Amino acid sequence: MARHKEFDTTVVLSKAMYLFWKHGYEGTSIQDLVNHVGIKAQSLYNAFGGKRELFLAALRYYADHSTTVRILDSTPSGKEAIATVFREVSAIFSGPDGSKGCFLINSNVEMAPHDAEIADFLEKERTRAIDAYYRALTRAKEQGELHERHQDLMALARYLSNAQGGLAITAKTSSGRMILDDIVRVTLSILD
């Protein structure tokens, strides 16, 4: 008879995600994971396969719980959707966990150059965000919220996605909500 799993996979993923997010892949050992998530190493291997597989699962978990695409797709006003994303990101990055930046951006810098599967996953997530910005911009244009000079909405979507990533990096290297709010204000002014 197979042994029954004695832990909640979601709780383990959440705890592992925060540890990887804080310390990075290379900065997190199996022992760190075991100590932090509260399960034995063998249980971790049985459930996830290994550290790299757990890291990928944690990336997927983070992406699945990210609010950017949801906000961009669910807010009726395209321009307000974009503003909401940037205001929320600034608030999160100004909070107690803000100095960690964005787990996806951090992982892109650390892992994508060395791991094709992780790079592919992160590229798909980046594309998903850009496409959501594009949909919001399309709504904004249809609603008359964008200046007529904005013709290349895909280029603008890429710019906004990049600006959001830059905000995440700035949050890791500087302190203060004022700095992040200044960046958000200038970024959003491009939509006027």
PDB file of C-alpha atoms in Angstrom:
ATOM      1  CA  MET A   1       0.000   0.000   0.000  1.00  0.00           C
ATOM      2  CA  ALA A   2       1.363   3.420  -0.990  1.00  0.00           C
ATOM      3  CA  ARG A   3       2.049   5.954   1.734  1.00  0.00           C
ATOM      4  CA  HIS A   4      -0.438   8.768   1.967  1.00  0.00           C
ATOM      5  CA  LYS A   5       0.966  12.239   1.349  1.00  0.00           C
ATOM      6  CA  GLU A   6       0.985  14.024   4.705  1.00  0.00           C
ATOM      7  CA  PHE A   7       1.220  17.631   3.541  1.00  0.00           C
ATOM      8  CA  ASP A   8      -0.714  20.160   1.509  1.00  0.00           C
ATOM      9  CA  THR A   9       1.041  20.641  -1.839  1.00  0.00           C
ATOM     10  CA  THR A  10      -0.300  24.182  -2.147  1.00  0.00           C
ATOM     11  CA  VAL A  11       1.171  25.172   1.222  1.00  0.00           C
ATOM     12  CA  VAL A  12       4.525  23.627   0.285  1.00  0.00           C
ATOM     13  CA  LEU A  13       4.510  25.428  -3.087  1.00  0.00           C
ATOM     14  CA  SER A  14       3.648  28.728  -1.471  1.00  0.00           C
ATOM     15  CA  LYS A  15       6.403  28.421   1.138  1.00  0.00           C
ATOM     16  CA  ALA A  16       8.961  27.251  -1.430  1.00  0.00           C
ATOM     17  CA  MET A  17       7.979  30.088  -3.754  1.00  0.00           C
ATOM     18  CA  TYR A  18       8.641  32.695  -1.060  1.00  0.00           C
ATOM     19  CA  LEU A  19      12.004  31.139  -0.231  1.00  0.00           C
ATOM     20  CA  PHE A  20      13.104  31.007  -3.889  1.00  0.00           C
ATOM     21  CA  TRP A  21      11.731  34.521  -4.382  1.00  0.00           C
ATOM     22  CA  LYS A  22      13.736  35.870  -1.450  1.00  0.00           C
ATOM     23  CA  HIS A  23      17.021  34.016  -2.022  1.00  0.00           C
ATOM     24  CA  GLY A  24      16.913  32.923  -5.673  1.00  0.00           C
ATOM     25  CA  TYR A  25      17.441  29.427  -7.030  1.00  0.00           C
ATOM     26  CA  GLU A  26      21.167  29.252  -6.338  1.00  0.00           C
ATOM     27  CA  GLY A  27      20.780  30.856  -2.913  1.00  0.00           C
ATOM     28  CA  THR A  28      18.278  28.225  -1.777  1.00  0.00           C
ATOM     29  CA  SER A  29      19.495  24.763  -0.800  1.00  0.00           C
ATOM     30  CA  ILE A  30      17.438  21.610  -0.427  1.00  0.00           C
ATOM     31  CA  GLN A  31      18.079  21.848   3.310  1.00  0.00           C
ATOM     32  CA  ASP A  32      16.752  25.424   3.307  1.00  0.00           C
ATOM     33  CA  LEU A  33      13.614  24.173   1.577  1.00  0.00           C
ATOM     34  CA  VAL A  34      13.191  21.255   3.975  1.00  0.00           C
ATOM     35  CA  ASN A  35      13.600  23.558   6.978  1.00  0.00           C
ATOM     36  CA  HIS A  36      11.291  26.239   5.590  1.00  0.00           C
ATOM     37  CA  VAL A  37       8.443  24.115   4.236  1.00  0.00           C
ATOM     38  CA  GLY A  38       8.496  21.592   7.066  1.00  0.00           C
ATOM     39  CA  ILE A  39       8.653  18.323   5.140  1.00  0.00           C
ATOM     40  CA  LYS A  40      11.390  15.741   4.768  1.00  0.00           C
ATOM     41  CA  ALA A  41      13.734  15.841   1.798  1.00  0.00           C
ATOM     42  CA  GLN A  42      12.464  12.498   0.511  1.00  0.00           C
ATOM     43  CA  SER A  43       8.870  13.763   0.608  1.00  0.00           C
ATOM     44  CA  LEU A  44       9.951  16.806  -1.360  1.00  0.00           C
ATOM     45  CA  TYR A  45      11.671  14.619  -3.966  1.00  0.00           C
ATOM     46  CA  ASN A  46       8.691  12.252  -4.135  1.00  0.00           C
ATOM     47  CA  ALA A  47       6.220  15.091  -4.637  1.00  0.00           C
ATOM     48  CA  PHE A  48       8.184  17.348  -6.969  1.00  0.00           C
ATOM     49  CA  GLY A  49      11.155  15.398  -8.343  1.00  0.00           C
ATOM     50  CA  GLY A  50      13.878  17.733  -7.124  1.00  0.00           C
ATOM     51  CA  LYS A  51      14.886  21.310  -6.471  1.00  0.00           C
ATOM     52  CA  ARG A  52      14.670  22.439 -10.104  1.00  0.00           C
ATOM     53  CA  GLU A  53      11.231  20.879 -10.566  1.00  0.00           C
ATOM     54  CA  LEU A  54      10.036  22.500  -7.343  1.00  0.00           C
ATOM     55  CA  PHE A  55      11.426  25.816  -8.589  1.00  0.00           C
ATOM     56  CA  LEU A  56       9.478  25.463 -11.859  1.00  0.00           C
ATOM     57  CA  ALA A  57       6.334  24.536  -9.926  1.00  0.00           C
ATOM     58  CA  ALA A  58       6.860  27.590  -7.704  1.00  0.00           C
ATOM     59  CA  LEU A  59       7.213  29.810 -10.797  1.00  0.00           C
ATOM     60  CA  ARG A  60       3.958  28.398 -12.187  1.00  0.00           C
ATOM     61  CA  TYR A  61       2.259  28.906  -8.812  1.00  0.00           C
ATOM     62  CA  TYR A  62       3.423  32.536  -8.721  1.00  0.00           C
ATOM     63  CA  ALA A  63       2.291  33.147 -12.310  1.00  0.00           C
ATOM     64  CA  ASP A  64      -1.093  31.537 -11.627  1.00  0.00           C
ATOM     65  CA  HIS A  65      -1.635  33.882  -8.680  1.00  0.00           C
ATOM     66  CA  SER A  66      -0.367  37.048 -10.359  1.00  0.00           C
ATOM     67  CA  THR A  67      -3.024  39.726 -10.642  1.00  0.00           C
ATOM     68  CA  THR A  68      -1.652  41.678 -13.608  1.00  0.00           C
ATOM     69  CA  VAL A  69      -3.449  39.790 -16.391  1.00  0.00           C
ATOM     70  CA  ARG A  70      -6.642  39.459 -14.349  1.00  0.00           C
ATOM     71  CA  ILE A  71      -6.794  43.214 -13.676  1.00  0.00           C
ATOM     72  CA  LEU A  72      -5.936  44.126 -17.267  1.00  0.00           C
ATOM     73  CA  ASP A  73      -8.630  41.814 -18.625  1.00  0.00           C
ATOM     74  CA  SER A  74     -11.387  42.457 -16.078  1.00  0.00           C
ATOM     75  CA  THR A  75     -11.374  46.235 -15.655  1.00  0.00           C
ATOM     76  CA  PRO A  76     -13.821  47.735 -18.180  1.00  0.00           C
ATOM     77  CA  SER A  77     -11.786  50.885 -18.829  1.00  0.00           C
ATOM     78  CA  GLY A  78      -8.558  49.909 -20.548  1.00  0.00           C
ATOM     79  CA  LYS A  79      -6.704  52.995 -19.327  1.00  0.00           C
ATOM     80  CA  GLU A  80      -7.928  52.510 -15.751  1.00  0.00           C
ATOM     81  CA  ALA A  81      -6.905  48.834 -15.907  1.00  0.00           C
ATOM     82  CA  ILE A  82      -3.338  49.839 -16.734  1.00  0.00           C
ATOM     83  CA  ALA A  83      -3.293  52.540 -14.050  1.00  0.00           C
ATOM     84  CA  THR A  84      -4.636  50.053 -11.490  1.00  0.00           C
ATOM     85  CA  VAL A  85      -1.907  47.536 -12.294  1.00  0.00           C
ATOM     86  CA  PHE A  86       0.825  50.127 -11.864  1.00  0.00           C
ATOM     87  CA  ARG A  87      -0.661  51.565  -8.657  1.00  0.00           C
ATOM     88  CA  GLU A  88      -1.031  48.083  -7.152  1.00  0.00           C
ATOM     89  CA  VAL A  89       2.468  47.048  -8.191  1.00  0.00           C
ATOM     90  CA  SER A  90       3.880  50.216  -6.628  1.00  0.00           C
ATOM     91  CA  ALA A  91       1.966  49.558  -3.399  1.00  0.00           C
ATOM     92  CA  ILE A  92       3.127  45.929  -3.250  1.00  0.00           C
ATOM     93  CA  PHE A  93       6.743  46.811  -3.976  1.00  0.00           C
ATOM     94  CA  SER A  94       6.600  49.536  -1.310  1.00  0.00           C
ATOM     95  CA  GLY A  95       5.363  47.042   1.287  1.00  0.00           C
ATOM     96  CA  PRO A  96       7.328  44.811   3.639  1.00  0.00           C
ATOM     97  CA  ASP A  97       8.012  42.171   0.968  1.00  0.00           C
ATOM     98  CA  GLY A  98       8.644  44.682  -1.811  1.00  0.00           C
ATOM     99  CA  SER A  99      12.407  44.483  -1.669  1.00  0.00           C
ATOM    100  CA  LYS A 100      12.157  40.990  -3.151  1.00  0.00           C
ATOM    101  CA  GLY A 101      10.960  42.493  -6.427  1.00  0.00           C
ATOM    102  CA  CYS A 102       9.094  40.209  -8.842  1.00  0.00           C
ATOM    103  CA  PHE A 103       9.776  36.484  -8.699  1.00  0.00           C
ATOM    104  CA  LEU A 104       9.438  36.127 -12.482  1.00  0.00           C
ATOM    105  CA  ILE A 105      11.789  39.033 -13.221  1.00  0.00           C
ATOM    106  CA  ASN A 106      14.310  37.830 -10.633  1.00  0.00           C
ATOM    107  CA  SER A 107      14.196  34.329 -12.124  1.00  0.00           C
ATOM    108  CA  ASN A 108      14.585  35.680 -15.635  1.00  0.00           C
ATOM    109  CA  VAL A 109      17.808  37.415 -14.642  1.00  0.00           C
ATOM    110  CA  GLU A 110      19.152  34.473 -12.629  1.00  0.00           C
ATOM    111  CA  MET A 111      17.993  31.378 -14.507  1.00  0.00           C
ATOM    112  CA  ALA A 112      16.862  32.118 -18.071  1.00  0.00           C
ATOM    113  CA  PRO A 113      20.388  32.442 -19.499  1.00  0.00           C
ATOM    114  CA  HIS A 114      21.260  28.950 -18.211  1.00  0.00           C
ATOM    115  CA  ASP A 115      18.028  26.953 -18.452  1.00  0.00           C
ATOM    116  CA  ALA A 116      16.059  26.752 -21.704  1.00  0.00           C
ATOM    117  CA  GLU A 117      12.897  25.323 -20.120  1.00  0.00           C
ATOM    118  CA  ILE A 118      12.739  28.070 -17.516  1.00  0.00           C
ATOM    119  CA  ALA A 119      13.553  30.681 -20.180  1.00  0.00           C
ATOM    120  CA  ASP A 120      10.701  29.344 -22.342  1.00  0.00           C
ATOM    121  CA  PHE A 121       8.237  29.444 -19.444  1.00  0.00           C
ATOM    122  CA  LEU A 122       9.254  32.991 -18.527  1.00  0.00           C
ATOM    123  CA  GLU A 123       9.009  34.134 -22.158  1.00  0.00           C
ATOM    124  CA  LYS A 124       5.464  32.731 -22.366  1.00  0.00           C
ATOM    125  CA  GLU A 125       4.546  34.601 -19.175  1.00  0.00           C
ATOM    126  CA  ARG A 126       6.061  37.811 -20.542  1.00  0.00           C
ATOM    127  CA  THR A 127       4.091  37.359 -23.761  1.00  0.00           C
ATOM    128  CA  ARG A 128       0.917  36.685 -21.754  1.00  0.00           C
ATOM    129  CA  ALA A 129       1.396  39.991 -19.900  1.00  0.00           C
ATOM    130  CA  ILE A 130       2.168  41.912 -23.097  1.00  0.00           C
ATOM    131  CA  ASP A 131      -0.943  40.472 -24.750  1.00  0.00           C
ATOM    132  CA  ALA A 132      -3.046  41.541 -21.739  1.00  0.00           C
ATOM    133  CA  TYR A 133      -1.617  45.072 -21.962  1.00  0.00           C
ATOM    134  CA  TYR A 134      -2.432  45.043 -25.685  1.00  0.00           C
ATOM    135  CA  ARG A 135      -6.050  44.028 -24.988  1.00  0.00           C
ATOM    136  CA  ALA A 136      -6.371  46.806 -22.383  1.00  0.00           C
ATOM    137  CA  LEU A 137      -4.858  49.338 -24.790  1.00  0.00           C
ATOM    138  CA  THR A 138      -7.226  48.200 -27.537  1.00  0.00           C
ATOM    139  CA  ARG A 139     -10.189  48.788 -25.193  1.00  0.00           C
ATOM    140  CA  ALA A 140      -8.749  52.175 -24.225  1.00  0.00           C
ATOM    141  CA  LYS A 141      -8.410  53.169 -27.885  1.00  0.00           C
ATOM    142  CA  GLU A 142     -11.952  51.980 -28.665  1.00  0.00           C
ATOM    143  CA  GLN A 143     -13.230  53.939 -25.647  1.00  0.00           C
ATOM    144  CA  GLY A 144     -11.453  57.108 -26.777  1.00  0.00           C
ATOM    145  CA  GLU A 145      -9.099  57.069 -23.770  1.00  0.00           C
ATOM    146  CA  LEU A 146      -5.860  57.191 -25.776  1.00  0.00           C
ATOM    147  CA  HIS A 147      -4.385  60.057 -27.740  1.00  0.00           C
ATOM    148  CA  GLU A 148      -4.519  59.488 -31.496  1.00  0.00           C
ATOM    149  CA  ARG A 149      -0.697  59.489 -31.658  1.00  0.00           C
ATOM    150  CA  HIS A 150      -0.806  55.995 -30.160  1.00  0.00           C
ATOM    151  CA  GLN A 151      -1.037  53.886 -33.308  1.00  0.00           C
ATOM    152  CA  ASP A 152       1.306  50.999 -32.515  1.00  0.00           C
ATOM    153  CA  LEU A 153      -0.477  49.449 -29.556  1.00  0.00           C
ATOM    154  CA  MET A 154       1.773  46.388 -29.496  1.00  0.00           C
ATOM    155  CA  ALA A 155       4.873  48.564 -29.092  1.00  0.00           C
ATOM    156  CA  LEU A 156       3.100  50.440 -26.300  1.00  0.00           C
ATOM    157  CA  ALA A 157       2.108  47.129 -24.663  1.00  0.00           C
ATOM    158  CA  ARG A 158       5.738  46.002 -24.751  1.00  0.00           C
ATOM    159  CA  TYR A 159       6.812  49.319 -23.255  1.00  0.00           C
ATOM    160  CA  LEU A 160       4.313  49.009 -20.377  1.00  0.00           C
ATOM    161  CA  SER A 161       5.335  45.430 -19.644  1.00  0.00           C
ATOM    162  CA  ASN A 162       8.975  46.487 -19.639  1.00  0.00           C
ATOM    163  CA  ALA A 163       8.189  49.444 -17.369  1.00  0.00           C
ATOM    164  CA  GLN A 164       6.452  47.099 -14.933  1.00  0.00           C
ATOM    165  CA  GLY A 165       9.532  44.867 -14.912  1.00  0.00           C
ATOM    166  CA  GLY A 166      11.753  47.890 -14.390  1.00  0.00           C
ATOM    167  CA  LEU A 167       9.622  48.907 -11.428  1.00  0.00           C
ATOM    168  CA  ALA A 168      10.245  45.468  -9.915  1.00  0.00           C
ATOM    169  CA  ILE A 169      13.992  45.860 -10.320  1.00  0.00           C
ATOM    170  CA  THR A 170      13.926  49.374  -8.875  1.00  0.00           C
ATOM    171  CA  ALA A 171      12.014  48.068  -5.844  1.00  0.00           C
ATOM    172  CA  LYS A 172      14.883  45.668  -5.148  1.00  0.00           C
ATOM    173  CA  THR A 173      17.537  48.351  -5.283  1.00  0.00           C
ATOM    174  CA  SER A 174      15.938  51.472  -3.806  1.00  0.00           C
ATOM    175  CA  SER A 175      13.758  52.286  -0.888  1.00  0.00           C
ATOM    176  CA  GLY A 176      10.783  54.508  -0.739  1.00  0.00           C
ATOM    177  CA  ARG A 177       7.321  54.621  -2.144  1.00  0.00           C
ATOM    178  CA  MET A 178       7.957  58.109  -3.502  1.00  0.00           C
ATOM    179  CA  ILE A 179      10.513  56.823  -6.024  1.00  0.00           C
ATOM    180  CA  LEU A 180       8.182  54.074  -7.236  1.00  0.00           C
ATOM    181  CA  ASP A 181       5.212  56.445  -7.390  1.00  0.00           C
ATOM    182  CA  ASP A 182       7.286  58.900  -9.469  1.00  0.00           C
ATOM    183  CA  ILE A 183       8.093  56.123 -11.938  1.00  0.00           C
ATOM    184  CA  VAL A 184       4.428  55.085 -12.094  1.00  0.00           C
ATOM    185  CA  ARG A 185       3.290  58.693 -12.629  1.00  0.00           C
ATOM    186  CA  VAL A 186       5.725  59.240 -15.507  1.00  0.00           C
ATOM    187  CA  THR A 187       4.956  55.829 -17.030  1.00  0.00           C
ATOM    188  CA  LEU A 188       1.209  56.462 -16.980  1.00  0.00           C
ATOM    189  CA  SER A 189       1.664  59.967 -18.419  1.00  0.00           C
ATOM    190  CA  ILE A 190       2.630  58.378 -21.724  1.00  0.00           C
ATOM    191  CA  LEU A 191      -1.011  57.321 -22.087  1.00  0.00           C
ATOM    192  CA  ASP A 192      -2.240  60.953 -21.963  1.00  0.00           C
TER     193      ASP A 192
END
